[in-house]
Amino acid sequence: MEEVDNKQVIFKGYIERPPKETDMEIKVSKIKLRAPKGSGAILVKNLYLSCDPFMRGRMRDFQGSYIPPFVPGQALEGFGVYKVIDSENSDFKPGDLFSGLTGWEEYSLICRPQQFRKIQQDNIPLSYHVGLLGMPGFTAYVGFFEVCSPKKGEYVFVSAASGAVGQLVGQLAKLHGCHVVGSAGTSQKVDLLKNKLGFDEAFNYKEELDLDATLKRYFPQGIDIYFDNVGGEMLDAALLNMRINGRIAVCGAVSQQSLSKPQGIHNLYSLIIKSIKMQGFLQHNYLHLYPRFMEHVISYYKQGKIFYIEDMNEGLESAPAALAGLFSGKNVGKQVIRVASE
Amino acid sequence: MEEVDNKQVIFKGYIERPPKETDMEIKVSKIKLRAPKGSGAILVKNLYLSCDPFMRGRMRDFQGSYIPPFVPGQALEGFGVYKVIDSENSDFKPGDLFSGLTGWEEYSLICRPQQFRKIQQDNIPLSYHVGLLGMPGFTAYVGFFEVCSPKKGEYVFVSAASGAVGQLVGQLAKLHGCHVVGSAGTSQKVDLLKNKLGFDEAFNYKEELDLDATLKRYFPQGIDIYFDNVGGEMLDAALLNMRINGRIAVCGAVSQQSLSKPQGIHNLYSLIIKSIKMQGFLQHNYLHLYPRFMEHVISYYKQGKIFYIEDMNEGLESAPAALAGLFSGKNVGKQVIRVASE
């Protein structure tokens, strides 16, 4: 069988700072659109690729995480929506659509498919399977309901609130009867939070001089639940404003410029004096809840009770800049790359 | 009725650093050994007073904690064992012994008795009712079993391990089938941990140059449970050595010299990548477990399976130095003041 061109986004080498566009490069290699006989592998065409902050962790030369680092010189890997072209695996039929981990390239040979889910086509945009219905959406769902144990009427603060995870946390919290305030980094995002996503209040943290005072203004009664997507100064300020028995879901630390020498958090004493639980979590430890999540969120979406904002870039060439842009807040909503039309 | 002399330890004024002996002064005032008619109050003779690190928090001018600050010019308050002299409260009979919050003075008029428990005299030393069987012991019990959810065979690290709380945490962990390592600040304490309290290993943190390397040496497989009594650098080093799904009970931050500008914690990113739960807690939110705690710990003690090391100072005059000494690790075991014999 003939080989075809396969455009790829190559990982150049390990870094300790947030990624730049130049940490990746576009390369064209050749690939046979065939899975080797008896290999159990599948050959897929990638349609959408997801830019997620966790990918930054795989750009470090650090083996101790839940997922190994990228291999320099090879294509990046991330969540995507793909169509099966050829299959030596009975779970996958040519033409079927899946979401799961795949390569940052036009075509991928996947030897051991991971975290894949078959997509039942309906009226939901395909790209939502790496966003609202994918890892970020499920992270929001389990982080809010399982880690934060919310009660109706509680005061909820979400940082990076218009992002892939935050926008759903806020909407789920509103549907649960909570009072919800979000922070974001532009007036456009603040406007989306208040006028499109139904947050009670929102503010642009870049316009605030004293985050402690800001949080006291938006939460005169204090914060019951802080869904932390940023770490750093905002976490320190939130710690000062938590209520007794507060809960902090630690979901991300996108504010931290250097993961090897991150900023210090000074107010952990609040954990003791206010009996606060602070918990890191990984969505893949809660997969038994995935069917319930899908049922709830699809139902809310179809009833028009949930929106999901995407920032869609066109073409693999746009992927390095889009991934780097996550760390300066360039994206408005969930960052996705459209690699090909179905 | 005649007034008698009442020696008191007076709180001089608010501080932001750890207490010094000179932040308190001894004063002699007068008191009538009588509870006012119909007042519901009790008049007690204090036998033992407990020096506890949490008292430092009450020396700050800060209202947002679970317990209000001390009042300058008045006697300090803390846990103690007292004998009822006179009572206008039907729960208390003259001659009865109780543990509970009382004043740092020879005699106290207690208007609304708080956290009091009647002491059933048996072969257990009276002072243990502010230690092994009191707030510190119960803190160890609920912190270990309820916050840390230990499993047999897990790797447990305890800091300030010979202290009022730590020594019981370590022994409970051993009885539960865990591998237990403790840290302390003198070779004498390390010796007690290994040879008297049954810890598998112990080390003097003051002799270690790189706490991360130290923990890697004692926990080559990583730490499942860190019972944190100190905060600061040890917490930061422990965060680097936690295993996936690890638990950190945040019980104290005695290492922090300044509570208004504590040292930064830099490794919270570990919470995310290793799904760690970090939880502050207060023993008084678990009081429904107190009867079970008493039953277990008394039974262990009577079987000789648990020891409890006390550092007993004689006389109220010794109390200011004893309290201040907690913050430089001067005490060996639970610090108690004997105010009077029964």
XYZ file of C-alpha atoms in Angstrom:
684
model
C 0.000 0.000 0.000
C 1.106 3.492 -0.826
C 2.426 5.837 1.797
C 0.835 9.252 2.273
C 2.137 12.485 3.746
C 1.566 12.828 7.495
C 1.953 16.294 8.947
C 3.070 16.138 12.594
C 3.664 18.453 15.538
C 7.027 17.348 16.951
C 8.090 17.865 20.563
C 11.588 19.358 20.442
C 12.854 18.883 24.000
C 12.185 19.202 27.722
C 11.413 22.560 29.301
C 10.727 23.823 32.822
C 8.789 26.962 31.833
C 5.429 27.113 30.071
C 5.641 25.996 26.441
C 6.340 28.392 23.587
C 5.382 27.879 19.978
C 9.071 27.260 19.208
C 9.230 24.253 21.554
C 7.360 22.363 18.834
C 7.889 22.121 15.086
C 5.833 20.976 12.126
C 7.302 18.102 10.174
C 5.944 16.000 7.350
C 6.676 12.285 7.439
C 5.202 9.347 5.562
C 2.718 6.775 6.837
C 0.952 3.711 5.450
C -2.764 3.899 6.179
C -2.776 0.368 7.462
C -2.598 -1.321 10.859
C -0.014 -4.153 10.833
C -1.627 -7.584 10.552
C -2.269 -9.213 13.915
C -0.869 -6.232 15.816
C -4.052 -5.245 17.659
C -3.326 -1.700 16.494
C -5.574 0.797 14.746
C -4.780 3.424 12.112
C -6.821 6.570 12.569
C -7.414 9.937 10.940
C -7.390 12.725 13.511
C -10.264 15.195 13.210
C -9.953 17.351 16.352
C -7.109 17.724 18.833
C -7.476 19.168 22.288
C -5.044 21.669 23.869
C -4.984 20.971 27.597
C -2.839 22.511 30.346
C -1.888 19.068 31.693
C 0.168 18.551 28.533
C 2.694 20.998 29.929
C 3.558 18.472 32.628
C 4.545 15.992 29.921
C 7.033 18.520 28.550
C 9.111 18.211 31.722
C 11.811 15.610 32.175
C 10.030 14.148 35.191
C 8.956 10.534 35.580
C 7.040 10.750 38.862
C 3.683 11.895 37.516
C 0.608 9.885 36.610
C 1.536 10.048 32.939
C 5.029 9.781 31.389
C 6.784 12.688 29.676
C 6.702 13.203 25.901
C 9.554 11.790 23.860
C 11.685 14.488 22.186
C 11.685 14.160 18.412
C 8.290 12.479 18.358
C 4.816 13.925 17.875
C 3.023 15.282 20.914
C 0.129 13.274 22.237
C -3.202 14.443 23.582
C -6.920 13.907 23.562
C -8.544 13.959 20.175
C -11.496 12.878 18.092
C -10.445 10.384 15.446
C -11.966 8.248 12.715
C -10.816 4.659 12.310
C -9.260 4.032 8.857
C -7.938 0.523 9.392
C -8.178 -1.791 12.373
C -6.601 -4.970 13.664
C -8.583 -4.601 16.872
C -12.087 -6.000 17.164
C -13.243 -3.050 19.331
C -12.702 -0.668 16.416
C -14.343 -0.737 12.966
C -13.262 1.394 10.012
C -15.450 4.486 9.817
C -16.182 4.528 13.556
C -15.538 7.726 15.485
C -13.787 7.714 18.855
C -12.352 10.146 21.327
C -9.166 9.207 23.146
C -5.439 9.765 23.347
C -3.868 10.168 19.939
C -0.893 11.817 18.234
C -0.605 15.442 17.190
C -0.530 14.541 13.509
C -2.904 13.923 10.623
C -2.847 10.144 10.908
C -1.864 8.035 13.899
C -1.011 4.415 14.331
C -2.285 3.648 17.822
C -0.849 0.423 19.190
C -2.657 0.353 22.514
C -5.677 2.650 22.351
C -6.019 4.580 25.647
C -8.955 6.294 27.300
C -10.965 5.826 24.126
C -14.704 6.172 23.956
C -16.901 5.423 20.985
C -18.825 8.465 19.806
C -22.518 8.008 19.174
C -23.292 10.713 16.647
C -26.177 12.968 17.506
C -26.734 16.716 17.436
C -23.770 17.466 19.656
C -20.708 18.971 17.916
C -17.991 16.348 17.447
C -15.348 18.561 19.040
C -17.333 18.613 22.307
C -16.083 15.063 22.873
C -12.718 16.511 23.879
C -14.332 19.360 25.844
C -17.776 19.436 27.406
C -18.139 15.641 27.171
C -14.449 14.790 27.407
C -11.725 15.028 29.974
C -12.238 18.725 30.860
C -15.987 18.381 31.299
C -15.642 15.226 33.347
C -12.934 16.910 35.431
C -15.361 19.730 36.185
C -18.094 17.257 37.083
C -16.144 15.014 39.443
C -14.133 17.897 40.856
C -17.245 19.811 41.745
C -19.558 17.033 42.879
C -17.135 14.443 44.273
C -14.280 16.558 45.635
C -16.228 19.666 46.717
C -19.450 18.006 48.020
C -21.517 21.123 47.261
C -24.681 22.068 49.103
C -27.410 24.305 47.803
C -26.859 27.924 48.755
C -23.116 27.645 49.203
C -20.671 30.271 47.975
C -18.507 29.023 45.120
C -15.461 30.672 43.591
C -13.973 29.455 40.290
C -10.694 30.733 38.844
C -9.873 30.552 35.134
C -13.625 30.441 35.015
C -14.118 30.741 31.277
C -11.658 27.929 30.562
C -12.380 24.385 29.475
C -13.078 23.192 33.036
C -14.108 26.385 34.823
C -17.014 27.264 32.548
C -18.708 23.961 33.310
C -17.932 24.094 37.056
C -19.681 27.462 37.262
C -22.735 26.329 35.330
C -23.059 23.107 37.334
C -22.761 25.121 40.536
C -25.543 27.467 39.414
C -27.753 24.510 38.483
C -27.038 23.112 41.966
C -28.315 26.308 43.597
C -24.985 27.854 44.584
C -23.870 31.474 44.427
C -21.037 31.535 41.886
C -18.295 34.068 41.198
C -15.621 33.556 38.552
C -12.304 35.168 37.775
C -10.751 35.542 34.336
C -8.078 37.618 32.649
C -9.911 39.812 30.104
C -13.067 41.927 30.090
C -14.360 39.821 27.185
C -14.150 36.691 29.352
C -15.759 38.462 32.298
C -18.578 39.484 30.014
C -19.042 35.881 28.838
C -19.128 34.638 32.421
C -21.823 37.085 33.463
C -23.912 37.311 30.313
C -23.555 33.962 28.604
C -22.612 31.424 31.270
C -24.851 32.685 34.076
C -22.277 33.373 36.781
C -23.644 35.650 39.515
C -20.523 37.790 39.390
C -17.180 37.779 37.657
C -14.043 39.902 37.748
C -10.853 40.477 35.774
C -8.055 39.553 38.169
C -5.581 41.626 36.146
C -7.458 44.763 37.144
C -7.307 43.955 40.862
C -4.500 45.229 43.048
C -5.253 43.209 46.167
C -6.865 39.821 45.556
C -7.659 39.364 49.242
C -9.673 42.596 49.225
C -11.291 41.595 45.918
C -12.475 38.281 47.297
C -13.747 39.990 50.461
C -15.784 42.290 48.205
C -17.329 39.447 46.191
C -17.647 37.091 49.155
C -18.461 39.162 52.242
C -19.694 35.925 53.867
C -16.637 33.944 52.761
C -16.123 31.103 50.300
C -17.407 27.568 50.885
C -15.918 26.039 47.751
C -12.926 27.194 45.753
C -12.381 25.390 42.472
C -8.744 26.240 41.870
C -7.512 26.202 38.285
C -4.596 28.583 38.769
C -2.700 28.164 42.063
C -0.322 30.936 43.108
C -1.524 34.277 44.450
C -5.180 33.565 43.840
C -4.978 30.377 45.921
C -3.229 32.274 48.700
C -5.932 34.953 48.670
C -8.713 32.360 48.576
C -7.227 30.566 51.606
C -7.700 33.776 53.595
C -11.347 33.953 52.578
C -12.489 30.373 53.065
C -15.267 29.606 55.517
C -15.108 26.959 58.241
C -15.260 23.475 56.658
C -14.461 24.919 53.244
C -13.289 22.742 50.370
C -10.669 23.489 47.761
C -10.463 21.348 44.641
C -6.934 21.724 43.317
C -7.377 21.251 39.610
C -4.599 23.273 38.045
C -1.773 25.662 38.637
C -1.695 27.406 35.285
C -0.414 30.607 36.911
C 2.839 28.965 37.903
C 5.519 30.049 35.464
C 8.117 27.617 36.743
C 7.088 24.193 37.940
C 10.530 23.425 39.332
C 10.481 26.508 41.561
C 6.852 27.512 41.920
C 5.681 30.484 43.917
C 5.213 29.893 47.633
C 1.796 29.528 49.202
C 1.810 31.271 52.568
C -1.661 30.858 54.004
C -1.970 27.110 54.531
C -2.429 27.865 58.222
C -6.032 28.526 57.214
C -6.441 24.782 56.611
C -5.973 24.197 60.310
C -7.911 27.050 61.832
C -10.848 26.590 59.478
C -10.855 22.786 59.002
C -10.435 23.085 55.270
C -10.014 20.153 52.936
C -7.754 20.771 49.954
C -7.653 17.997 47.444
C -5.888 17.211 44.221
C -7.708 14.777 41.991
C -7.533 13.092 38.628
C -10.652 12.495 36.598
C -9.499 9.025 35.592
C -9.871 7.788 39.169
C -13.628 8.420 38.930
C -14.419 6.719 35.636
C -17.250 4.700 37.190
C -19.158 8.009 37.244
C -18.674 8.700 33.555
C -22.018 7.284 32.362
C -23.899 9.382 34.944
C -21.915 12.447 33.896
C -22.778 11.912 30.224
C -26.433 11.460 30.998
C -26.634 14.613 33.152
C -24.583 16.900 30.970
C -26.116 15.818 27.658
C -29.553 16.291 29.153
C -28.679 19.793 30.449
C -27.127 20.682 27.114
C -30.126 19.536 25.111
C -32.426 21.508 27.385
C -30.340 24.613 26.741
C -29.292 24.817 30.386
C -25.575 24.502 29.646
C -23.432 26.294 27.066
C -19.920 25.438 26.084
C -17.572 27.983 24.586
C -14.864 26.748 22.257
C -11.874 28.472 20.754
C -11.359 26.600 17.485
C -8.115 26.905 15.523
C -7.862 25.605 11.989
C -5.133 23.197 10.914
C -2.284 21.367 12.619
C 0.036 24.302 11.822
C -1.907 26.386 14.325
C -1.481 23.840 17.119
C 1.877 24.933 18.648
C 0.726 28.540 19.065
C -2.652 27.417 20.399
C -1.077 25.173 23.041
C 1.377 27.882 24.095
C -1.471 30.410 24.199
C -3.206 28.482 26.999
C -0.536 29.648 29.437
C -1.049 33.320 28.711
C -4.831 33.016 28.629
C -5.022 33.689 24.893
C -7.817 31.152 24.415
C -11.420 32.144 25.018
C -13.076 28.942 26.153
C -11.928 25.434 25.384
C -8.995 25.410 22.937
C -9.437 22.905 20.117
C -7.611 22.344 16.803
C -9.583 21.248 13.779
C -7.212 18.953 11.889
C -9.622 17.665 9.266
C -13.294 17.567 8.460
C -14.926 14.227 8.774
C -16.684 34.133 102.958
C -13.017 34.950 103.111
C -11.004 35.665 100.012
C -7.864 33.676 99.315
C -4.800 34.421 97.219
C -5.089 33.312 93.603
C -1.869 33.134 91.632
C -2.486 33.774 87.920
C -0.608 33.698 84.627
C -1.636 36.927 82.895
C -1.580 37.456 79.131
C 0.198 40.759 78.512
C -0.698 41.549 74.907
C -1.004 40.362 71.315
C 1.973 39.029 69.416
C 2.625 37.750 65.896
C 5.693 35.640 66.716
C 5.844 32.548 68.933
C 5.313 33.377 72.613
C 8.167 34.189 74.963
C 8.134 33.799 78.714
C 7.945 37.602 78.995
C 4.651 37.763 77.104
C 3.055 36.482 80.312
C 3.413 37.549 83.920
C 2.577 36.040 87.282
C 0.170 38.056 89.379
C -1.568 37.320 92.647
C -5.189 38.404 92.956
C -7.933 37.520 95.426
C -10.857 35.175 94.916
C -13.810 33.946 96.975
C -14.035 30.162 96.811
C -17.732 30.334 96.025
C -19.905 30.244 92.906
C -22.463 33.097 92.948
C -25.956 31.897 93.916
C -28.137 31.004 90.966
C -25.365 31.800 88.485
C -24.935 28.331 87.004
C -21.209 28.799 87.541
C -18.661 26.572 89.251
C -15.623 27.435 91.347
C -12.749 25.043 90.769
C -9.251 24.316 91.973
C -6.876 23.703 89.069
C -4.656 20.643 89.471
C -2.984 20.289 86.048
C -2.753 22.716 83.154
C -1.900 21.732 79.603
C 0.532 23.653 77.358
C -0.719 23.279 73.796
C 0.570 24.851 70.580
C -2.939 25.966 69.571
C -2.798 28.489 72.436
C -0.389 30.519 70.352
C -3.202 31.259 67.901
C -5.154 32.870 70.746
C -2.256 35.239 71.366
C -2.862 36.887 67.986
C -5.263 39.759 67.499
C -7.302 37.739 65.013
C -11.005 37.005 65.292
C -11.472 34.642 62.337
C -10.411 31.421 64.012
C -12.502 28.718 65.646
C -11.712 30.119 69.071
C -11.453 33.795 70.109
C -8.168 35.459 71.115
C -7.110 35.832 74.744
C -7.934 39.078 76.510
C -4.839 41.116 77.449
C -4.612 41.679 81.192
C -6.522 38.508 82.003
C -5.333 35.003 82.801
C -4.615 32.667 79.904
C -7.039 29.843 79.332
C -6.388 26.267 78.355
C -7.219 22.667 79.007
C -6.793 21.519 82.566
C -7.785 19.001 85.186
C -9.747 20.665 87.959
C -11.573 19.760 91.160
C -14.943 21.336 91.901
C -14.896 23.392 95.117
C -18.311 24.984 94.867
C -21.074 24.597 92.321
C -24.268 26.307 91.256
C -24.577 23.879 88.361
C -26.274 20.542 88.813
C -23.806 18.788 86.450
C -20.978 19.467 88.901
C -20.666 18.311 92.528
C -18.019 19.556 94.958
C -15.130 17.117 95.033
C -15.710 15.877 91.477
C -12.815 15.914 89.078
C -13.184 17.188 85.500
C -11.048 18.004 82.525
C -11.990 20.993 80.404
C -11.141 24.588 79.551
C -10.092 26.554 82.605
C -7.950 29.552 83.591
C -4.203 29.576 84.071
C -4.519 30.261 87.782
C -4.885 28.385 91.051
C -8.649 28.797 91.296
C -11.092 29.572 88.507
C -14.656 30.726 88.471
C -16.056 29.067 85.348
C -19.328 30.644 84.255
C -20.045 28.408 81.266
C -18.007 25.227 81.572
C -16.656 24.235 78.132
C -15.464 20.929 76.706
C -15.611 19.437 80.181
C -15.556 15.731 80.859
C -16.041 14.053 84.185
C -13.024 12.022 85.220
C -13.675 8.505 86.447
C -10.714 7.802 88.671
C -8.860 4.614 87.960
C -5.221 3.654 87.593
C -4.568 6.213 84.878
C -2.559 9.298 85.917
C -4.838 12.321 86.338
C -2.675 14.474 84.061
C -3.297 12.081 81.162
C -6.767 13.611 80.915
C -5.203 16.641 79.220
C -2.839 14.474 77.148
C -3.303 10.869 76.125
C -7.026 10.939 76.945
C -7.589 14.636 76.277
C -7.512 16.952 73.318
C -4.045 15.946 72.018
C -4.766 12.221 72.207
C -8.159 12.623 70.581
C -6.580 14.835 67.888
C -4.126 12.034 67.133
C -6.942 9.485 67.012
C -9.337 11.331 64.706
C -6.535 12.819 62.627
C -5.058 9.424 61.980
C -8.159 7.304 61.585
C -10.710 9.777 60.194
C -8.583 12.184 58.157
C -5.867 9.781 56.970
C -7.964 6.609 56.403
C -4.965 4.341 57.032
C -4.598 0.878 55.562
C -2.425 -1.886 56.943
C 1.050 -1.862 55.416
C 1.012 1.806 54.467
C 4.008 4.107 54.944
C 3.393 6.751 57.591
C 5.507 9.776 58.407
C 4.933 11.824 61.584
C 6.698 15.108 62.322
C 7.150 16.449 65.861
C 6.742 12.767 66.551
C 7.562 12.763 70.246
C 5.116 15.574 70.972
C 1.708 15.376 72.623
C -0.048 14.338 69.413
C 2.748 12.745 67.375
C 3.699 10.089 69.908
C 0.188 8.674 69.884
C -0.183 8.915 66.079
C 2.950 6.805 65.662
C 1.864 4.185 68.165
C -1.641 3.938 66.699
C -0.123 3.584 63.234
C 2.119 0.749 64.445
C -0.838 -0.996 66.093
C -2.683 -0.608 62.764
C 0.110 -2.427 60.907
C 1.751 0.555 59.242
C 5.447 1.288 58.728
C 6.140 4.424 60.794
C 8.970 6.939 60.706
C 9.099 9.983 62.969
C 11.090 13.195 63.009
C 12.110 15.138 66.089
C 14.654 17.777 67.049
C 17.040 16.092 69.509
C 18.839 12.770 69.706
C 17.107 12.103 73.028
C 13.718 12.353 71.317
C 14.868 10.178 68.422
C 15.981 7.592 70.947
C 12.568 7.692 72.670
C 10.795 7.241 69.344
C 12.812 4.191 68.395
C 13.351 2.530 71.749
C 10.337 3.460 73.833
C 7.517 4.307 71.432
C 8.127 1.591 68.854
C 8.619 3.695 65.713
C 10.321 1.730 62.933
C 12.713 4.590 62.307
C 13.262 8.132 63.493
C 15.616 10.976 62.645
C 16.751 14.325 64.015
C 15.707 16.853 61.385
C 18.264 19.345 62.704
C 21.053 17.026 61.565
C 19.708 16.747 58.021
C 20.869 19.107 55.290
C 18.333 18.148 52.634
C 14.966 17.005 53.947
C 13.873 15.772 50.519
C 16.888 13.438 50.391
C 16.270 12.400 54.010
C 12.699 11.396 53.286
C 13.785 9.537 50.150
C 16.225 7.600 52.351
C 13.589 6.651 54.940
C 10.798 6.191 52.407
C 12.294 4.750 49.222
C 8.761 3.651 48.255
C 7.239 7.030 49.155
C 4.855 8.179 51.876
C 1.181 7.211 51.981
C 0.272 9.264 55.054
C 1.970 12.360 56.390
C 0.738 13.531 59.772
C 1.984 17.107 59.694
C 2.598 18.811 63.020
C 5.120 21.365 61.794
C 4.379 22.837 58.345
C 7.159 24.746 56.572
C 10.135 23.008 54.985
C 9.202 19.561 56.241
C 5.773 19.825 54.618
C 7.369 20.969 51.372
C 9.782 18.027 51.434
C 6.993 15.576 52.301
C 4.901 16.833 49.352
C 7.727 15.743 47.030
C 7.728 12.267 48.557
C 4.041 11.451 48.745
C 2.676 8.477 46.849
C -0.329 8.555 44.524
C -3.547 8.984 46.566
C -1.545 10.087 49.597
C -3.143 11.854 52.535
C -1.796 14.715 54.597
C -3.415 15.566 57.915
C -2.532 19.178 58.627
C -2.477 19.300 62.382
C -0.012 22.027 63.218
C 2.501 24.472 61.867
C 4.728 24.831 64.912
C 7.747 25.523 62.682
C 6.260 28.771 61.436
C 7.921 31.636 63.269
C 5.557 34.260 61.934
C 1.918 33.442 61.394
C 1.235 36.729 59.629
C 3.944 36.061 57.019
C 4.579 32.336 57.109
C 7.111 30.600 54.931
C 5.918 29.702 51.454
C 5.032 26.154 50.496
C 6.242 25.521 46.973
C 5.317 21.956 46.139
C 1.522 21.978 46.181
C 1.672 20.945 42.544
C 2.163 17.455 43.964
C -1.464 17.536 45.129
C -2.558 17.564 41.507
C -0.139 15.141 39.920
C -0.499 12.618 42.730
C -4.167 13.081 43.702
C -3.288 13.966 47.264
C -5.791 15.014 49.897
C -4.528 17.580 52.372
C -6.884 18.322 55.206
C -7.012 20.570 58.198
C -9.239 19.327 60.986
C -10.392 20.125 64.487
C -10.921 17.386 67.006
C -14.077 19.021 68.307
C -15.869 18.299 65.029
C -15.532 14.570 65.741
C -16.777 14.410 69.303
C -19.250 11.621 68.482
C -16.157 9.383 68.260
C -14.892 10.290 71.709
C -16.387 7.297 73.547
C -14.861 4.872 71.030
C -11.517 6.648 71.330
C -11.567 6.340 75.136
C -12.442 2.675 74.982
C -9.678 1.866 72.475
C -6.925 3.945 73.997
C -7.613 2.991 77.618
C -7.669 -0.641 76.608
C -4.348 -0.330 74.725
C -2.827 1.552 77.646
C -3.913 -1.006 80.216
C -2.513 -3.794 78.041
C 0.825 -1.976 77.942
C 0.573 -1.461 74.188
C 0.680 2.337 74.400
C 3.025 4.602 76.368
C 2.629 8.296 76.929
C 5.573 10.535 77.671
C 4.922 13.671 79.717
C 7.120 16.632 80.493
C 5.820 17.778 83.879
C 6.702 21.213 85.263
C 5.992 22.079 88.868
C 4.008 25.161 89.836
C 2.200 27.937 87.989
C 5.393 30.023 88.017
C 6.902 27.556 85.559
C 4.004 27.857 83.118
C 5.137 30.834 80.956
C 8.525 29.264 80.202
C 6.927 25.878 79.591
C 4.449 27.307 77.074
C 7.170 29.290 75.301
C 9.388 26.201 75.282
C 6.924 24.308 73.057
C 7.920 26.482 70.115
C 11.602 25.682 70.387
C 10.995 22.011 71.086
C 12.207 22.258 74.675
C 9.560 19.843 75.944
C 10.126 16.107 75.758
C 6.660 14.658 75.338
C 3.409 16.258 76.401
C 4.016 19.483 78.347
C 1.949 19.711 81.527
C 2.052 22.023 84.560
C 1.260 20.591 87.972
C -0.490 23.433 89.787
C -1.579 21.565 92.896
C -1.861 18.077 94.265
C -5.335 16.768 94.643
